Tab-separated table of C-alpha atoms in Angstrom:
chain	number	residue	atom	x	y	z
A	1	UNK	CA	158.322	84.776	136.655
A	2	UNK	CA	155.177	85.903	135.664
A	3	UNK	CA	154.584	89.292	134.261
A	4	UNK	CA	151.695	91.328	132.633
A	5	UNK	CA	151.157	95.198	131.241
A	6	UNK	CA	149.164	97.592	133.242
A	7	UNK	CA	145.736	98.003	132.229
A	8	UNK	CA	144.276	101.218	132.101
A	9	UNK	CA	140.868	102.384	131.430
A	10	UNK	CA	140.609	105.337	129.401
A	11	UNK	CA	137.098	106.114	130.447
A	12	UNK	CA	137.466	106.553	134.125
A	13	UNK	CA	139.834	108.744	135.847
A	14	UNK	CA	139.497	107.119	139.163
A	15	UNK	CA	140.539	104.369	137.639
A	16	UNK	CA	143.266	105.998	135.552
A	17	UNK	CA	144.592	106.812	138.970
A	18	UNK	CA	144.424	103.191	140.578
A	19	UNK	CA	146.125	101.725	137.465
A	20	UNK	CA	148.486	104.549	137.455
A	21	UNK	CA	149.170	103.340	141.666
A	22	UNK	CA	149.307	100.316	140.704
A	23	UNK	CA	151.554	100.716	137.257
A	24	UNK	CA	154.024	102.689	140.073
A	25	UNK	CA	153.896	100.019	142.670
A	26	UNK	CA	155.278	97.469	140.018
A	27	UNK	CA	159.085	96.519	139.593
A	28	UNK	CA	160.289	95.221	136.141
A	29	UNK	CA	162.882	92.600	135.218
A	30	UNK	CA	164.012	90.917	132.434
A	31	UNK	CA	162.123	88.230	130.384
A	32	UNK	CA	164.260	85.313	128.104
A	33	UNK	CA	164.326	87.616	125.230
A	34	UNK	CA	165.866	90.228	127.254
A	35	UNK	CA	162.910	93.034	127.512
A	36	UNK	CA	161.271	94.945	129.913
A	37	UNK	CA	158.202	93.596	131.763
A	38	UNK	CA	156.223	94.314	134.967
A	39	UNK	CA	156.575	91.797	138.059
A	40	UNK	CA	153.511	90.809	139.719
A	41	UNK	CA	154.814	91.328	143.468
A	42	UNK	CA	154.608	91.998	146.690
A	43	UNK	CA	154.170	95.903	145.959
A	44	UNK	CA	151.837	95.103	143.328
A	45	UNK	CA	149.482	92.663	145.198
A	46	UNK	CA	149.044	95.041	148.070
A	47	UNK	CA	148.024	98.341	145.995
A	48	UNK	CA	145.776	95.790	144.105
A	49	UNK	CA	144.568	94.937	147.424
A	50	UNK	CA	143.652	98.582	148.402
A	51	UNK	CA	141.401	99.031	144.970
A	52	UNK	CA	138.715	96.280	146.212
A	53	UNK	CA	139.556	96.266	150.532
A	54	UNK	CA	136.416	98.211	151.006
A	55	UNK	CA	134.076	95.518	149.836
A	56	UNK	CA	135.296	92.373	151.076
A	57	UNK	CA	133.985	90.649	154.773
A	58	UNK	CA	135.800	91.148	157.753
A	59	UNK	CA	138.593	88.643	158.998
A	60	UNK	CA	136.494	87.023	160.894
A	61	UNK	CA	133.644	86.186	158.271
A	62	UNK	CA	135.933	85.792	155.742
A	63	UNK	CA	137.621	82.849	157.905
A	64	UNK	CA	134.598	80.809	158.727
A	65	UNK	CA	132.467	81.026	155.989
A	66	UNK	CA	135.997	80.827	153.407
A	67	UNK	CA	134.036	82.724	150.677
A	68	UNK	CA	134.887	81.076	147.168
A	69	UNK	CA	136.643	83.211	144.310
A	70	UNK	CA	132.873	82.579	142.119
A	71	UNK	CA	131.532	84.795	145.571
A	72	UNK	CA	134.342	87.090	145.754
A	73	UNK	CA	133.943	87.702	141.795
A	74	UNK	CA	130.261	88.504	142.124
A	75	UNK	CA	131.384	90.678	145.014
A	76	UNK	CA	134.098	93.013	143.150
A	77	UNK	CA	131.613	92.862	140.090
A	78	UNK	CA	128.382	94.192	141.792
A	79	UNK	CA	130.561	97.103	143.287
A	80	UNK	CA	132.052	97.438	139.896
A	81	UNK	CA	135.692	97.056	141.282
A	82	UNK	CA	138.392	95.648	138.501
A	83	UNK	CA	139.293	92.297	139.673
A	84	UNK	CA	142.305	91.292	141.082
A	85	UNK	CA	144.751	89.271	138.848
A	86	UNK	CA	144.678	86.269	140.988
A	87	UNK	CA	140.614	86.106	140.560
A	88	UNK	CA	140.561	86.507	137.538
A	89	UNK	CA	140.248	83.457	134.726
A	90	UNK	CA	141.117	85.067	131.707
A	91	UNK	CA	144.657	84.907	129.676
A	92	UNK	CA	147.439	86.524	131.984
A	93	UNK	CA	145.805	85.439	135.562
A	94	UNK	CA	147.859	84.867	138.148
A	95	UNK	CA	147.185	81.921	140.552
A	96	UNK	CA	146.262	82.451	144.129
A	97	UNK	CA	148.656	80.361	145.529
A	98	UNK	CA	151.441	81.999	143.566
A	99	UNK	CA	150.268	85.325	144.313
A	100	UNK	CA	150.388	84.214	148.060
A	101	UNK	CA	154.034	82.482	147.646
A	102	UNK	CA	155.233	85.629	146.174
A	103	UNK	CA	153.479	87.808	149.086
A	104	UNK	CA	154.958	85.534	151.767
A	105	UNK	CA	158.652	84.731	150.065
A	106	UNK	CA	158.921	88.250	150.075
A	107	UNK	CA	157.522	88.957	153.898
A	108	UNK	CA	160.220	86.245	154.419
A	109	UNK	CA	162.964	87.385	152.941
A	110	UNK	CA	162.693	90.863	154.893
A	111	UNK	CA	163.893	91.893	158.324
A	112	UNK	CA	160.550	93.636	160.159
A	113	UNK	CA	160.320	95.170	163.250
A	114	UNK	CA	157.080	94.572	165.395
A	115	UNK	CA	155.888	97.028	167.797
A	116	UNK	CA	154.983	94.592	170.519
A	117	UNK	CA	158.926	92.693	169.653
A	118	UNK	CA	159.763	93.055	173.179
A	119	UNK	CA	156.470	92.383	174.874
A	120	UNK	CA	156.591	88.999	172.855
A	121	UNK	CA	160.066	88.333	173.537
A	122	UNK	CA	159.388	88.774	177.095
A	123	UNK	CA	156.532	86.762	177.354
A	124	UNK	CA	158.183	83.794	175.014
A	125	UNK	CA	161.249	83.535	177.323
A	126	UNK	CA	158.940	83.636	180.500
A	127	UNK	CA	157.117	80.618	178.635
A	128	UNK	CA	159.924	78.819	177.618
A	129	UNK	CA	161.483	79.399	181.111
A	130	UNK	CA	158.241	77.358	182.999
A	131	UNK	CA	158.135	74.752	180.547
A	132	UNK	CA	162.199	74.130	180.169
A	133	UNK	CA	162.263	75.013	176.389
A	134	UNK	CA	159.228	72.343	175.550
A	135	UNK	CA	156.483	75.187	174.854
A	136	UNK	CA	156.243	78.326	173.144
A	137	UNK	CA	153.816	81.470	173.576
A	138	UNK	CA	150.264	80.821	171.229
A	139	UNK	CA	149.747	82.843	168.301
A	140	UNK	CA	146.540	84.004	168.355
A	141	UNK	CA	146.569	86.063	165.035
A	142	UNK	CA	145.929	84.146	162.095
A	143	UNK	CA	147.844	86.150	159.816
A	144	UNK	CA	150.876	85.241	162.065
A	145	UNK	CA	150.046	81.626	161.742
A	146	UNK	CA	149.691	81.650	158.372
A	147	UNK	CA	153.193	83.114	157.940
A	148	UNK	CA	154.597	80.592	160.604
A	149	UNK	CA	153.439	77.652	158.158
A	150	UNK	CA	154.592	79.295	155.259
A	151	UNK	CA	157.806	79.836	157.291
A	152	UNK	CA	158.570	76.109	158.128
A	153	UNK	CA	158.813	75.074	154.308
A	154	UNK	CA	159.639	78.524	152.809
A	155	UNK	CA	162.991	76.676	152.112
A	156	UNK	CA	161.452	74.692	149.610
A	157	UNK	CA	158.918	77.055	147.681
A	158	UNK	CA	159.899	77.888	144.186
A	159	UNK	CA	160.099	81.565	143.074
A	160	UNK	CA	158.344	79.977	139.522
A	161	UNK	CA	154.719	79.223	139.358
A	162	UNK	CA	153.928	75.274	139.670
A	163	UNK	CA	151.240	73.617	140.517
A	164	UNK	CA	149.763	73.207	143.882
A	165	UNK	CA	150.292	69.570	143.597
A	166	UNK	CA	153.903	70.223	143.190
A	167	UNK	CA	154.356	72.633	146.059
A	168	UNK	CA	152.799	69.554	147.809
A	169	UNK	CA	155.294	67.125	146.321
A	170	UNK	CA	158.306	69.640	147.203
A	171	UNK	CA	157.374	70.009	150.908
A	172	UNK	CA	156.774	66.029	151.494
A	173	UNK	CA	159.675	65.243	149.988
A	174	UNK	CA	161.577	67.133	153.112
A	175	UNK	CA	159.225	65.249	155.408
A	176	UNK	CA	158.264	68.827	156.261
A	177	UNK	CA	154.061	69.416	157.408
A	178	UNK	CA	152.212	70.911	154.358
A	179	UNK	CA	150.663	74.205	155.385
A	180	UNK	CA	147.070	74.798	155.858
A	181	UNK	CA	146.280	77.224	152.269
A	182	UNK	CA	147.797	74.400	149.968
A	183	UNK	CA	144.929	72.585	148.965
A	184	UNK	CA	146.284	69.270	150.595
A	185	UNK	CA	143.183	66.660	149.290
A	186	UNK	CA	144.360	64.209	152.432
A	187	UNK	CA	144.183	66.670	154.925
A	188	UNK	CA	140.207	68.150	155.542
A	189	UNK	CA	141.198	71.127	157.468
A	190	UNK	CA	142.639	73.098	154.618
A	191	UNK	CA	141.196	76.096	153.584
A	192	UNK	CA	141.597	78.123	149.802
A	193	UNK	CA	144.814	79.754	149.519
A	194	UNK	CA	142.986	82.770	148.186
A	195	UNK	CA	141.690	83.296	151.729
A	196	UNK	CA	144.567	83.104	153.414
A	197	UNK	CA	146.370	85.824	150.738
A	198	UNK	CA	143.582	88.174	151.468
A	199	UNK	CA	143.585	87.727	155.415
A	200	UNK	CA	147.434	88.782	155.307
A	201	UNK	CA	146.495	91.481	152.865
A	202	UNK	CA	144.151	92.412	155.859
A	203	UNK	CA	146.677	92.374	158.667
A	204	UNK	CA	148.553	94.369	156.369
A	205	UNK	CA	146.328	97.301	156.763
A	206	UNK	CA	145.575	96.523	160.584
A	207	UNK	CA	142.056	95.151	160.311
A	208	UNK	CA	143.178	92.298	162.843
A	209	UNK	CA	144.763	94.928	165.326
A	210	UNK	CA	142.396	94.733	167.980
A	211	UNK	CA	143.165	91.264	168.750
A	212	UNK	CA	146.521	92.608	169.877
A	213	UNK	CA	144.959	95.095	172.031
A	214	UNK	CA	146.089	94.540	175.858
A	215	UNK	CA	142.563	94.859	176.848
A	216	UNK	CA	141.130	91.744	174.339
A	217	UNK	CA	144.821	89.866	175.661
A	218	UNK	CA	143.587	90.561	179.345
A	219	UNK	CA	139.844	89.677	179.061
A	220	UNK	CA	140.688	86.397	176.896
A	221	UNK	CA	143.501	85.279	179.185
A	222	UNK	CA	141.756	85.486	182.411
A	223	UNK	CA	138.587	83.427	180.463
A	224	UNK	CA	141.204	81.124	179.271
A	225	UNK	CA	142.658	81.149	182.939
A	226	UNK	CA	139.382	80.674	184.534
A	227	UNK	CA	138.325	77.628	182.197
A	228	UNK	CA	141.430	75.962	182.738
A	229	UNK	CA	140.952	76.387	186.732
A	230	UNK	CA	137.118	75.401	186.362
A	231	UNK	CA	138.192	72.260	184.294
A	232	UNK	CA	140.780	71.501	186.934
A	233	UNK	CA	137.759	71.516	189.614
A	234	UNK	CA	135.321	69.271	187.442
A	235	UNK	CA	137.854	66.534	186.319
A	236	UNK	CA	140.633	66.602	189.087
A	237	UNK	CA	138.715	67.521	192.673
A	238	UNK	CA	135.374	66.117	191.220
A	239	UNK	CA	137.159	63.076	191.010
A	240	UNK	CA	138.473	62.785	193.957
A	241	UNK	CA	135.785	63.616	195.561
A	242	UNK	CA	133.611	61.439	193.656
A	243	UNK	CA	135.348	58.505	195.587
A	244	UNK	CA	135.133	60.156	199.065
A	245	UNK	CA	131.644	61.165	198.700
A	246	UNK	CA	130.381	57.747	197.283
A	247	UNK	CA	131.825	55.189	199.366
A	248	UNK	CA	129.839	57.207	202.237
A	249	UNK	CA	126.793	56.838	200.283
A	250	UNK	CA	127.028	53.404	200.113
A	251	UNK	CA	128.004	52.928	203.864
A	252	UNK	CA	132.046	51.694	202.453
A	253	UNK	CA	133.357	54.524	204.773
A	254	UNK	CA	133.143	54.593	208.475
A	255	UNK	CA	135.733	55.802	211.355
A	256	UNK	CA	137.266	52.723	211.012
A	257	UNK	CA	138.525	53.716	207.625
A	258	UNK	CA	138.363	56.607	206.911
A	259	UNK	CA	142.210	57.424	206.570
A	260	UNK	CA	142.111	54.236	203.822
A	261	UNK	CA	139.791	55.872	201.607
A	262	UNK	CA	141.200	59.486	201.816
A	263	UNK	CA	144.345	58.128	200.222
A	264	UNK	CA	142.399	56.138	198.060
A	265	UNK	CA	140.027	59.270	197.409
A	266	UNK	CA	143.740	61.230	196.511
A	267	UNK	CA	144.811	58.429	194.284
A	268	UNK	CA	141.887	58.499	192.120
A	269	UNK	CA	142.818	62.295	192.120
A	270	UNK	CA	146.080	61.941	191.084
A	271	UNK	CA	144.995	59.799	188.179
A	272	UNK	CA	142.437	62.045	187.146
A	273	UNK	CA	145.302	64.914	186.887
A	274	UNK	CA	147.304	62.951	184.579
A	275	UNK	CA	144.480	62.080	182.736
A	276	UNK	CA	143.788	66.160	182.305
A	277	UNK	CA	147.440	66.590	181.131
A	278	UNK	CA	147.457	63.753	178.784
A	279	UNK	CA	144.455	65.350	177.137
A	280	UNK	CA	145.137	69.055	177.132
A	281	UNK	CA	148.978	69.120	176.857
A	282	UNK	CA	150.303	70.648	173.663
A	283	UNK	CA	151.417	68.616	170.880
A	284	UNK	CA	153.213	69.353	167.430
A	285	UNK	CA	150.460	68.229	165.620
A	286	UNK	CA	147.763	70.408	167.077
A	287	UNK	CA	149.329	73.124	164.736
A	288	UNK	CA	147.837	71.544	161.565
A	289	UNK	CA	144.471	71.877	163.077
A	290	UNK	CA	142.357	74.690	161.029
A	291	UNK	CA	140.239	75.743	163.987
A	292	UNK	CA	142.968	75.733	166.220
A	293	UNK	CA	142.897	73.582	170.010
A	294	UNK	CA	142.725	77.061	171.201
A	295	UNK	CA	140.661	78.583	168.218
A	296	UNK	CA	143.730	81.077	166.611
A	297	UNK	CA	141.529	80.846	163.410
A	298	UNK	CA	138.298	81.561	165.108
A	299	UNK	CA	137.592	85.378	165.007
A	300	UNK	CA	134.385	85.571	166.113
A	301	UNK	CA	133.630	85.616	169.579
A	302	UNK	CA	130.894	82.500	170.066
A	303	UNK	CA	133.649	80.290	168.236
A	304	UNK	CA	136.466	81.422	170.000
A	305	UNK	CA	134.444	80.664	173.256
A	306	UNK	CA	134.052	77.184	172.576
A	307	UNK	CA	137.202	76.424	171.594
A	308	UNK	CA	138.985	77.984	174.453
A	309	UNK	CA	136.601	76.249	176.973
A	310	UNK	CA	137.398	73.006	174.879
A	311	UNK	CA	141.711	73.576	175.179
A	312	UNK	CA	141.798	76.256	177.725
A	313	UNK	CA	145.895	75.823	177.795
A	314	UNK	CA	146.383	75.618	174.375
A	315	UNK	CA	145.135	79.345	174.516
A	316	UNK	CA	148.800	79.987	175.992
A	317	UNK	CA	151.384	77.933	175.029
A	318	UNK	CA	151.650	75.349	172.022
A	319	UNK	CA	154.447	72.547	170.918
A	320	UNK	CA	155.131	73.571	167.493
A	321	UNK	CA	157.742	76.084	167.778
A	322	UNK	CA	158.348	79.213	165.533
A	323	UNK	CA	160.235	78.617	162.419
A	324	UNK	CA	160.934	81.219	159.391
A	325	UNK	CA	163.216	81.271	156.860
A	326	UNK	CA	165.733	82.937	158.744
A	327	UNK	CA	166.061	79.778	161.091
A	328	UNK	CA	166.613	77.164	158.081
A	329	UNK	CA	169.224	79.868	156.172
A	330	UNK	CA	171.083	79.611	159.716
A	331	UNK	CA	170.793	75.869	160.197
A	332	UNK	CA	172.167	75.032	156.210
């Protein structure tokens, strides 16, 4: 376990007073040789968290454009902010993906209640219901996603610092899916694990909130609903009638026939329906997908447009289905 003394800067009493926060905010344990040190945890990384929160992007910038810890650095430096033990690259730093490990492991390990609990146990039963237990209600926070991954191989995680590449090694080795924030080189959808610690950071203090909001849930389900119904139209009906309207263009359908090529016109239909499911059904896989089928990553409002005209019914159900640590302590 790693572990560091508080710093303290003698020349500032502002930051006398973070340091002190932070100093507080730390719990100690035991090293080999039996002393006292400070644990760099949970408590820690979120009072850290408040010292620089004013500075960084929003969620939704920080997603897309994944600022780099060289950026973040210059960031925390121009504002004259101390810098965060898992930025920084002198003796004693901590590494981001440890720092997130130890964030999540301990989210994990913790029974929490949600305000909207009920709303989404509700709604997850209703979707379970429809679908016979084969879908599950979307997640449409990313901080929830993020926690979902973590969730699925949690099991596996070691409380030590290792390597990325061995995090990697431990999670294939259960045939389990390697989360999005572990810098997996054969998968190109991954994104810095730094990010992702600092977007849960951000939930933390309730910067994502207003995606909960019923009124952005309303307005985004009825787009979602309408897409969906328009795409429906376009590739089901407009084939259909594609058929019926060009075999009377080219003089194939008279009152002779006309029954024969309504059924035939309804065939091509039917065809075209499947076709619609095969493509925009949910699968397991879609959940490795950065962007999301239905955009959960995608913040901003151009990019979330896209991708929910692009998977319109991903927006409300997906495959995958929700897995924390609590599930694999109850399966062992």
């Amino acid at each position: 376990m790693s572990s560091f003394p508080p710093k303290i800067d003698d020349d500032d009493d502002s930051s006398n007073s973070s340091n002190e926060d932070i100093e507080k905010a730390m719990s100690k344990t035991l090293n080999e040789e039996g002393e006292e040190v400070y644990c760099y945890d949970a408590a820690t990384i979120r009072e850290e968290f408040r010292r620089y929160q004013s500075v960084l992007p929003k969620p939704d910038k920080l997603l897309q454009e994944q600022h780099s810890c060289e950026v973040l650095r210059e960031i925390m430096e121009k504002n004259d902010i101390e810098m965060p033990r898992f930025l920084k690259e002198e003796e004693g730093a901590v590494k981001p993906h440890y720092a997130l490990c130890r964030l999540l492991l301990e989210e994990a390990n913790k029974i929490k209640e949600k305000k909207n609990q009920c709303d989404v146990a509700v709604s997850s039963c209703f979707v379970g219901f429809l679908s016979f237990g084969c879908l599950y209600r979307q997640n449409h926070v990313p901080a929830d996603i993020i926690r979902e991954q973590f969730g699925r191989v949690a099991h596996v995680i070691s409380t030590e610092e290792v390597r990325p590449r061995v995090l990697r090694r431990n999670i294939r080795h259960r045939s389990l899916p390697v989360p999005n924030f572990f810098l997996d080189p054969e998968d190109t959808k991954q994104f810095p694990p730094h990010i992702a610690l600092i977007v849960l950071l951000q939930d933390g203090e309730k910067e994502s909130s207003h995606l909960n909001s019923a009124l952005v849930r309303v307005s985004w389900s009825l787009f979602a609903f309408t897409a969906l119904a328009l795409r429906l139209v376009l590739e089901v009906i407009g084939g259909a009638g594609a058929i019926w309207g060009g075999s009377e263009v080219f003089g194939l359908r008279g009152e002779d026939n006309k029954e024969l090529w309504r059924w035939l016109s309804i065939a091509v239909g039917i065809l075209c329906f499947l076709r619609v499911v095969t493509l925009n059904v949910p699968r397991k896989e879609d959940g490795g997908d950065i962007l999301g089928p239905a955009g959960p990553w995608s913040l901003r409002a151009p990019v979330r447009l896209r991708a929910v005209c692009e998977h319109p019914f991903h927006y409300f159900v997906r495959a995958q289905g929700p897995t924390t640590l609590a599930t694999h302590k109850k399966e062992q």
